[in-house]
Amino acid sequence: MLKRKALRKILITTFAVFTLFVVYFITDMNKLEELKISPDIEYMASLGMDDVYLLGNNNYLVKTNTLLDAKDTEGKMKILLDYMTIRKNNKLPVGLSGLLPSETKVYGISIEGDIATVNVSKELWSGSSELEERIIEGLTYSITSLEGVRGLRLQVEGITVTELPKTKKPVPEVLTKEYGINKVYDLDQTTGIKKVTTYYLNQINDQKYYVPVTKYVNDSREKIDIIVENLSSNFLYESSLISLLQGDVELMNYQVEDELMLLNFNHNLFDDEKLLEEVTYQVAYSIFDSYDVQVVLFEVEGKELTRIER
């Protein structure tokens, strides 16, 4: 009887120790998995993060991410505007800077339907004339990236901005991504103009960022054909911008159905038998700015590989 009791105690103790070991091992493995996540993968996934467009090399606006920790959209916009304001203690990624002059005050933020209205002080225009349009572009792309916001009505001292004060360029009363970003004009004539936004890559301090460039061109082709050509071209007008799409990549066919665009490429989409994540995001981000779709599905010679959601 004593032996049985002793044996039972030993078994119970052993099981308890084993259980503690398993719990500890799983917890430790989870920590290890967290440590293994590279900054690049974490940046690409950006789960639960919000898009912010900041100044990078050569005054190009680059797409980055941050956590706007607020319960509602107005709260997120307030944090977003503060994040985009030039301050010495801003915790921005190295090599990137804010857009809004440090003296800029936010007087009011409101949302009606899918249009956000932001009222700021006149110090918004206290910077150089070269950055006027970048301010509008950065605000528009950042704010309309928030869920449920399609357009931005920008006010300065309570008056809606319809013209840039220094360069006198016209500004739509309601700004959307149709306004463009990092604009480039490659035109031979004033008719038959098409506007296409393509996302390139820019490496700043060992970190890759996506850089949208809106090109105005005389081209009658579909936007997707222009995007693929832009990304696969050996010639880039700006040396700091790169594309990882191979020059011999061919878009064999594509189709749009409901809110999904299917792209079927030839085998050259692979680089050393790998499908680069950066390539798929370059293409997908460009499509999201050009087509009213929510999902981009990638195929190679009819075989489904991956999909990216807006």
mmCIF file of C-alpha atoms in Angstrom:
data_model
loop_
_atom_site.group_PDB
_atom_site.id
_atom_site.type_symbol
_atom_site.label_atom_id
_atom_site.label_comp_id
_atom_site.label_asym_id
_atom_site.label_seq_id
_atom_site.Cartn_x
_atom_site.Cartn_y
_atom_site.Cartn_z
ATOM 1 C CA MET A 1 0.000 0.000 0.000
ATOM 2 C CA LEU A 2 2.793 2.397 0.955
ATOM 3 C CA LYS A 3 4.611 1.510 -2.235
ATOM 4 C CA ARG A 4 1.492 2.290 -4.248
ATOM 5 C CA LYS A 5 1.058 5.644 -2.498
ATOM 6 C CA ALA A 6 4.716 6.477 -3.006
ATOM 7 C CA LEU A 7 4.533 5.473 -6.650
ATOM 8 C CA ARG A 8 1.374 7.572 -7.099
ATOM 9 C CA LYS A 9 3.100 10.633 -5.570
ATOM 10 C CA ILE A 10 6.110 10.132 -7.828
ATOM 11 C CA LEU A 11 3.872 9.911 -10.909
ATOM 12 C CA ILE A 12 1.909 13.052 -9.932
ATOM 13 C CA THR A 13 5.135 14.987 -9.260
ATOM 14 C CA THR A 14 6.677 13.813 -12.515
ATOM 15 C CA PHE A 15 3.572 14.824 -14.488
ATOM 16 C CA ALA A 16 3.526 18.264 -12.831
ATOM 17 C CA VAL A 17 7.207 18.837 -13.629
ATOM 18 C CA PHE A 18 6.647 17.665 -17.223
ATOM 19 C CA THR A 19 3.672 20.042 -17.590
ATOM 20 C CA LEU A 20 5.714 22.987 -16.312
ATOM 21 C CA PHE A 21 8.519 22.056 -18.723
ATOM 22 C CA VAL A 22 6.113 21.984 -21.698
ATOM 23 C CA VAL A 23 4.617 25.381 -20.761
ATOM 24 C CA TYR A 24 8.100 26.864 -20.334
ATOM 25 C CA PHE A 25 9.313 25.317 -23.599
ATOM 26 C CA ILE A 26 6.349 26.680 -25.609
ATOM 27 C CA THR A 27 6.765 30.149 -24.063
ATOM 28 C CA ASP A 28 10.467 30.085 -24.781
ATOM 29 C CA MET A 29 9.876 29.002 -28.369
ATOM 30 C CA ASN A 30 7.406 31.853 -28.853
ATOM 31 C CA LYS A 31 10.049 34.296 -27.642
ATOM 32 C CA LEU A 32 12.541 32.744 -30.009
ATOM 33 C CA GLU A 33 10.126 33.071 -32.906
ATOM 34 C CA GLU A 34 9.621 36.739 -32.041
ATOM 35 C CA LEU A 35 13.367 37.309 -32.052
ATOM 36 C CA LYS A 36 13.683 35.665 -35.457
ATOM 37 C CA ILE A 37 11.353 38.171 -37.181
ATOM 38 C CA SER A 38 13.504 40.407 -39.369
ATOM 39 C CA PRO A 39 12.742 44.147 -39.593
ATOM 40 C CA ASP A 40 12.092 43.794 -43.340
ATOM 41 C CA ILE A 41 9.411 41.134 -42.890
ATOM 42 C CA GLU A 42 7.871 43.039 -40.018
ATOM 43 C CA TYR A 43 7.757 46.174 -42.159
ATOM 44 C CA MET A 44 6.286 44.369 -45.161
ATOM 45 C CA ALA A 45 3.525 42.721 -43.119
ATOM 46 C CA SER A 46 2.769 45.890 -41.097
ATOM 47 C CA LEU A 47 -0.118 44.119 -39.384
ATOM 48 C CA GLY A 48 -2.448 46.610 -37.738
ATOM 49 C CA MET A 49 -0.299 49.535 -38.880
ATOM 50 C CA ASP A 50 -1.322 52.653 -40.783
ATOM 51 C CA ASP A 51 0.333 54.207 -43.822
ATOM 52 C CA VAL A 52 2.208 57.479 -43.426
ATOM 53 C CA TYR A 53 4.021 59.301 -46.220
ATOM 54 C CA LEU A 54 7.219 61.073 -45.135
ATOM 55 C CA LEU A 55 10.060 62.873 -46.909
ATOM 56 C CA GLY A 56 12.997 60.750 -48.016
ATOM 57 C CA ASN A 57 15.835 61.141 -50.509
ATOM 58 C CA ASN A 58 15.620 64.047 -52.971
ATOM 59 C CA ASN A 59 12.374 65.218 -51.331
ATOM 60 C CA TYR A 60 10.483 62.144 -52.522
ATOM 61 C CA LEU A 61 7.557 61.052 -50.381
ATOM 62 C CA VAL A 62 7.980 57.468 -49.216
ATOM 63 C CA LYS A 63 5.421 55.067 -47.833
ATOM 64 C CA THR A 64 6.099 53.952 -44.278
ATOM 65 C CA ASN A 65 3.997 52.588 -41.421
ATOM 66 C CA THR A 66 3.268 53.432 -37.828
ATOM 67 C CA LEU A 67 0.735 52.471 -35.187
ATOM 68 C CA LEU A 68 -1.847 55.217 -34.764
ATOM 69 C CA ASP A 69 -3.069 54.127 -31.366
ATOM 70 C CA ALA A 70 -6.547 55.670 -31.190
ATOM 71 C CA LYS A 71 -10.093 54.319 -30.926
ATOM 72 C CA ASP A 72 -11.622 56.344 -33.771
ATOM 73 C CA THR A 73 -10.563 57.830 -37.117
ATOM 74 C CA GLU A 74 -10.492 61.418 -35.829
ATOM 75 C CA GLY A 75 -8.109 60.333 -33.079
ATOM 76 C CA LYS A 76 -5.896 58.567 -35.618
ATOM 77 C CA MET A 77 -5.831 61.683 -37.783
ATOM 78 C CA LYS A 78 -4.703 63.807 -34.839
ATOM 79 C CA ILE A 79 -1.798 61.436 -34.106
ATOM 80 C CA LEU A 80 -1.013 61.224 -37.821
ATOM 81 C CA LEU A 81 -0.735 65.009 -38.203
ATOM 82 C CA ASP A 82 1.495 65.221 -35.144
ATOM 83 C CA TYR A 83 3.682 62.430 -36.559
ATOM 84 C CA MET A 84 4.031 64.303 -39.867
ATOM 85 C CA THR A 85 5.003 67.584 -38.168
ATOM 86 C CA ILE A 86 8.685 68.482 -38.123
ATOM 87 C CA ARG A 87 9.917 68.150 -34.532
ATOM 88 C CA LYS A 88 13.396 67.542 -33.108
ATOM 89 C CA ASN A 89 12.199 64.688 -30.890
ATOM 90 C CA ASN A 90 10.076 62.911 -33.499
ATOM 91 C CA LYS A 91 10.673 59.172 -33.438
ATOM 92 C CA LEU A 92 10.833 58.855 -37.216
ATOM 93 C CA PRO A 93 12.819 56.227 -39.103
ATOM 94 C CA VAL A 94 16.404 57.335 -39.727
ATOM 95 C CA GLY A 95 16.702 59.160 -43.037
ATOM 96 C CA LEU A 96 13.058 60.270 -43.138
ATOM 97 C CA SER A 97 11.572 63.574 -42.025
ATOM 98 C CA GLY A 98 8.204 65.171 -41.441
ATOM 99 C CA LEU A 99 6.443 67.568 -43.807
ATOM 100 C CA LEU A 100 4.454 70.076 -41.801
ATOM 101 C CA PRO A 101 6.391 73.070 -40.401
ATOM 102 C CA SER A 102 6.876 72.792 -36.638
ATOM 103 C CA GLU A 103 4.755 75.885 -35.878
ATOM 104 C CA THR A 104 1.683 74.442 -37.628
ATOM 105 C CA LYS A 105 -1.351 74.216 -35.327
ATOM 106 C CA VAL A 106 -4.338 71.947 -35.855
ATOM 107 C CA TYR A 107 -7.572 73.835 -35.225
ATOM 108 C CA GLY A 108 -10.066 71.137 -36.063
ATOM 109 C CA ILE A 109 -10.655 67.660 -37.472
ATOM 110 C CA SER A 110 -13.986 66.259 -38.596
ATOM 111 C CA ILE A 111 -15.388 63.523 -40.840
ATOM 112 C CA GLU A 112 -18.629 63.644 -42.788
ATOM 113 C CA GLY A 113 -19.382 60.474 -44.729
ATOM 114 C CA ASP A 114 -16.073 59.462 -46.303
ATOM 115 C CA ILE A 115 -14.662 63.012 -46.500
ATOM 116 C CA ALA A 116 -12.290 64.274 -43.788
ATOM 117 C CA THR A 117 -11.903 67.993 -43.110
ATOM 118 C CA VAL A 118 -8.702 69.271 -41.503
ATOM 119 C CA ASN A 119 -8.345 72.923 -40.457
ATOM 120 C CA VAL A 120 -4.797 74.111 -39.706
ATOM 121 C CA SER A 121 -2.976 77.393 -39.121
ATOM 122 C CA LYS A 122 -1.319 79.555 -41.788
ATOM 123 C CA GLU A 123 2.120 78.325 -40.678
ATOM 124 C CA LEU A 124 1.462 75.322 -42.945
ATOM 125 C CA TRP A 125 2.860 77.477 -45.789
ATOM 126 C CA SER A 126 5.894 78.833 -43.905
ATOM 127 C CA GLY A 127 8.279 76.422 -45.664
ATOM 128 C CA SER A 128 9.827 76.599 -49.137
ATOM 129 C CA SER A 129 7.746 76.776 -52.303
ATOM 130 C CA GLU A 130 9.358 73.506 -53.478
ATOM 131 C CA LEU A 131 7.597 71.642 -50.655
ATOM 132 C CA GLU A 132 4.117 73.163 -51.076
ATOM 133 C CA GLU A 133 2.881 70.415 -53.360
ATOM 134 C CA ARG A 134 4.636 67.692 -51.371
ATOM 135 C CA ILE A 135 2.711 68.803 -48.256
ATOM 136 C CA ILE A 136 -0.596 68.444 -50.091
ATOM 137 C CA GLU A 137 0.407 65.076 -51.573
ATOM 138 C CA GLY A 138 1.677 63.681 -48.259
ATOM 139 C CA LEU A 139 -1.408 64.782 -46.331
ATOM 140 C CA THR A 140 -3.756 63.438 -49.001
ATOM 141 C CA TYR A 141 -2.125 60.035 -49.336
ATOM 142 C CA SER A 142 -1.690 59.576 -45.570
ATOM 143 C CA ILE A 143 -5.208 60.619 -44.545
ATOM 144 C CA THR A 144 -7.023 58.807 -47.380
ATOM 145 C CA SER A 145 -5.132 55.626 -46.450
ATOM 146 C CA LEU A 146 -7.151 55.514 -43.224
ATOM 147 C CA GLU A 147 -10.063 53.087 -43.333
ATOM 148 C CA GLY A 148 -13.301 54.720 -44.431
ATOM 149 C CA VAL A 149 -11.699 57.957 -45.657
ATOM 150 C CA ARG A 150 -11.856 58.606 -49.410
ATOM 151 C CA GLY A 151 -11.177 62.322 -49.612
ATOM 152 C CA LEU A 152 -9.612 65.254 -47.763
ATOM 153 C CA ARG A 153 -10.850 68.831 -47.552
ATOM 154 C CA LEU A 154 -7.887 70.900 -46.375
ATOM 155 C CA GLN A 155 -8.577 74.245 -44.733
ATOM 156 C CA VAL A 156 -6.124 76.920 -43.619
ATOM 157 C CA GLU A 157 -7.502 79.357 -41.037
ATOM 158 C CA GLY A 158 -10.996 78.048 -41.864
ATOM 159 C CA ILE A 159 -10.740 78.625 -45.641
ATOM 160 C CA THR A 160 -10.702 75.614 -47.992
ATOM 161 C CA VAL A 161 -7.454 75.422 -49.991
ATOM 162 C CA THR A 162 -8.089 75.625 -53.743
ATOM 163 C CA GLU A 163 -4.707 77.039 -54.778
ATOM 164 C CA LEU A 164 -1.118 76.767 -53.569
ATOM 165 C CA PRO A 165 -0.176 80.233 -52.223
ATOM 166 C CA LYS A 166 3.341 80.481 -53.681
ATOM 167 C CA THR A 167 3.281 78.493 -56.918
ATOM 168 C CA LYS A 168 -0.401 79.275 -57.632
ATOM 169 C CA LYS A 169 -1.088 75.696 -58.711
ATOM 170 C CA PRO A 170 -4.784 74.726 -58.472
ATOM 171 C CA VAL A 171 -5.885 72.286 -55.763
ATOM 172 C CA PRO A 172 -9.175 70.296 -55.831
ATOM 173 C CA GLU A 173 -11.644 71.253 -53.113
ATOM 174 C CA VAL A 174 -11.783 67.576 -52.144
ATOM 175 C CA LEU A 175 -8.430 65.830 -52.482
ATOM 176 C CA THR A 176 -8.157 62.115 -53.288
ATOM 177 C CA LYS A 177 -5.313 59.900 -54.487
ATOM 178 C CA GLU A 178 -6.299 61.071 -57.978
ATOM 179 C CA TYR A 179 -4.273 64.188 -57.128
ATOM 180 C CA GLY A 180 -1.089 62.136 -57.595
ATOM 181 C CA ILE A 181 2.204 62.034 -55.715
ATOM 182 C CA ASN A 182 5.866 62.668 -56.555
ATOM 183 C CA LYS A 183 4.648 63.866 -59.958
ATOM 184 C CA VAL A 184 6.699 63.460 -63.151
ATOM 185 C CA TYR A 185 5.680 64.798 -66.562
ATOM 186 C CA ASP A 186 6.791 62.915 -69.689
ATOM 187 C CA LEU A 187 4.616 64.499 -72.375
ATOM 188 C CA ASP A 188 4.981 65.162 -76.091
ATOM 189 C CA GLN A 189 1.542 66.683 -76.571
ATOM 190 C CA THR A 190 -1.293 68.164 -74.548
ATOM 191 C CA THR A 191 -3.897 65.599 -75.647
ATOM 192 C CA GLY A 192 -4.224 61.889 -74.871
ATOM 193 C CA ILE A 193 -2.670 62.276 -71.416
ATOM 194 C CA LYS A 194 -2.795 59.326 -69.024
ATOM 195 C CA LYS A 195 -1.845 59.453 -65.347
ATOM 196 C CA VAL A 196 -0.286 56.292 -63.844
ATOM 197 C CA THR A 197 1.137 55.808 -60.339
ATOM 198 C CA THR A 198 3.928 53.233 -60.038
ATOM 199 C CA TYR A 199 5.571 52.142 -56.768
ATOM 200 C CA TYR A 200 9.348 51.887 -56.845
ATOM 201 C CA LEU A 201 11.772 50.933 -54.078
ATOM 202 C CA ASN A 202 14.210 53.229 -52.321
ATOM 203 C CA GLN A 203 16.850 52.009 -49.883
ATOM 204 C CA ILE A 204 17.592 54.364 -46.995
ATOM 205 C CA ASN A 205 19.985 53.238 -44.257
ATOM 206 C CA ASP A 206 19.595 49.521 -45.057
ATOM 207 C CA GLN A 207 15.798 49.773 -45.034
ATOM 208 C CA LYS A 208 13.694 49.454 -48.188
ATOM 209 C CA TYR A 209 10.727 51.790 -48.638
ATOM 210 C CA TYR A 210 8.073 52.013 -51.333
ATOM 211 C CA VAL A 211 8.024 55.256 -53.308
ATOM 212 C CA PRO A 212 4.943 56.057 -55.423
ATOM 213 C CA VAL A 213 5.592 58.120 -58.548
ATOM 214 C CA THR A 214 2.720 59.540 -60.601
ATOM 215 C CA LYS A 215 3.736 59.855 -64.246
ATOM 216 C CA TYR A 216 1.811 61.883 -66.798
ATOM 217 C CA VAL A 217 2.358 60.289 -70.216
ATOM 218 C CA ASN A 218 0.932 60.223 -73.730
ATOM 219 C CA ASP A 219 -0.022 56.555 -73.838
ATOM 220 C CA SER A 220 -3.219 54.840 -74.952
ATOM 221 C CA ARG A 221 -2.433 51.456 -73.377
ATOM 222 C CA GLU A 222 -4.088 50.008 -70.282
ATOM 223 C CA LYS A 223 -2.587 51.240 -67.012
ATOM 224 C CA ILE A 224 -1.494 47.729 -65.977
ATOM 225 C CA ASP A 225 0.617 47.421 -69.148
ATOM 226 C CA ILE A 226 2.281 50.761 -68.405
ATOM 227 C CA ILE A 227 2.913 49.755 -64.771
ATOM 228 C CA VAL A 228 4.615 46.480 -65.755
ATOM 229 C CA GLU A 229 6.726 48.278 -68.363
ATOM 230 C CA ASN A 230 7.727 50.979 -65.843
ATOM 231 C CA LEU A 231 8.822 48.360 -63.303
ATOM 232 C CA SER A 232 10.611 46.063 -65.759
ATOM 233 C CA SER A 233 12.424 48.814 -67.670
ATOM 234 C CA ASN A 234 16.202 48.980 -67.428
ATOM 235 C CA PHE A 235 15.979 52.769 -67.480
ATOM 236 C CA LEU A 236 14.844 54.667 -64.401
ATOM 237 C CA TYR A 237 14.851 58.442 -64.515
ATOM 238 C CA GLU A 238 15.986 58.651 -60.875
ATOM 239 C CA SER A 239 19.008 56.626 -59.749
ATOM 240 C CA SER A 240 17.829 56.372 -56.124
ATOM 241 C CA LEU A 241 14.675 54.512 -57.207
ATOM 242 C CA ILE A 242 14.866 50.822 -58.025
ATOM 243 C CA SER A 243 12.641 48.001 -59.226
ATOM 244 C CA LEU A 244 13.277 44.300 -58.678
ATOM 245 C CA LEU A 245 11.030 43.210 -61.543
ATOM 246 C CA GLN A 246 13.144 41.461 -64.177
ATOM 247 C CA GLY A 247 13.404 43.047 -67.628
ATOM 248 C CA ASP A 248 12.211 39.894 -69.395
ATOM 249 C CA VAL A 249 9.027 39.559 -67.340
ATOM 250 C CA GLU A 250 5.935 39.361 -69.533
ATOM 251 C CA LEU A 251 2.355 39.885 -68.437
ATOM 252 C CA MET A 252 0.704 37.139 -70.465
ATOM 253 C CA ASN A 253 -2.874 38.140 -69.647
ATOM 254 C CA TYR A 254 -4.996 39.691 -66.925
ATOM 255 C CA GLN A 255 -8.623 40.069 -65.984
ATOM 256 C CA VAL A 256 -10.716 42.072 -63.548
ATOM 257 C CA GLU A 257 -13.690 40.418 -61.917
ATOM 258 C CA ASP A 258 -15.740 42.004 -59.150
ATOM 259 C CA GLU A 259 -13.075 43.524 -56.873
ATOM 260 C CA LEU A 260 -10.256 41.174 -57.880
ATOM 261 C CA MET A 261 -7.550 41.583 -60.526
ATOM 262 C CA LEU A 262 -5.841 38.415 -61.740
ATOM 263 C CA LEU A 263 -2.373 38.751 -63.275
ATOM 264 C CA ASN A 264 -0.812 35.878 -65.209
ATOM 265 C CA PHE A 265 2.944 36.301 -65.793
ATOM 266 C CA ASN A 266 5.530 34.163 -67.541
ATOM 267 C CA HIS A 267 8.108 32.211 -65.535
ATOM 268 C CA ASN A 268 10.544 35.162 -65.517
ATOM 269 C CA LEU A 269 8.568 36.664 -62.645
ATOM 270 C CA PHE A 270 10.779 34.436 -60.473
ATOM 271 C CA ASP A 271 14.253 35.552 -59.431
ATOM 272 C CA ASP A 272 16.493 32.498 -58.879
ATOM 273 C CA GLU A 273 13.324 30.401 -58.599
ATOM 274 C CA LYS A 274 11.968 32.715 -55.883
ATOM 275 C CA LEU A 275 9.016 35.074 -55.988
ATOM 276 C CA LEU A 276 10.263 38.239 -54.310
ATOM 277 C CA GLU A 277 7.797 39.768 -51.880
ATOM 278 C CA GLU A 278 8.933 43.282 -52.829
ATOM 279 C CA VAL A 279 8.041 42.637 -56.474
ATOM 280 C CA THR A 280 4.493 41.553 -55.685
ATOM 281 C CA TYR A 281 3.952 44.560 -53.416
ATOM 282 C CA GLN A 282 5.365 46.976 -56.006
ATOM 283 C CA VAL A 283 2.861 45.676 -58.550
ATOM 284 C CA ALA A 284 -0.065 45.410 -56.109
ATOM 285 C CA TYR A 285 0.353 48.900 -54.613
ATOM 286 C CA SER A 286 0.532 50.352 -58.147
ATOM 287 C CA ILE A 287 -2.687 48.548 -59.104
ATOM 288 C CA PHE A 288 -4.531 49.671 -55.963
ATOM 289 C CA ASP A 289 -3.780 53.292 -56.933
ATOM 290 C CA SER A 290 -4.964 52.725 -60.516
ATOM 291 C CA TYR A 291 -7.917 50.316 -60.298
ATOM 292 C CA ASP A 292 -10.947 49.942 -58.059
ATOM 293 C CA VAL A 293 -10.014 46.481 -56.804
ATOM 294 C CA GLN A 294 -9.444 45.041 -53.342
ATOM 295 C CA VAL A 295 -7.377 41.953 -54.191
ATOM 296 C CA VAL A 296 -4.526 41.255 -56.634
ATOM 297 C CA LEU A 297 -3.995 37.590 -57.485
ATOM 298 C CA PHE A 298 -0.638 36.544 -58.965
ATOM 299 C CA GLU A 299 -0.265 33.566 -61.295
ATOM 300 C CA VAL A 300 2.701 32.229 -63.240
ATOM 301 C CA GLU A 301 1.717 30.449 -66.443
ATOM 302 C CA GLY A 302 -1.748 29.749 -65.022
ATOM 303 C CA LYS A 303 -0.612 28.497 -61.602
ATOM 304 C CA GLU A 304 -1.763 30.543 -58.601
ATOM 305 C CA LEU A 305 1.100 31.771 -56.397
ATOM 306 C CA THR A 306 -0.036 34.466 -54.003
ATOM 307 C CA ARG A 307 -2.603 37.167 -53.413
ATOM 308 C CA ILE A 308 -2.357 40.607 -51.843
ATOM 309 C CA GLU A 309 -5.309 42.438 -50.303
ATOM 310 C CA ARG A 310 -5.653 46.207 -50.151
#
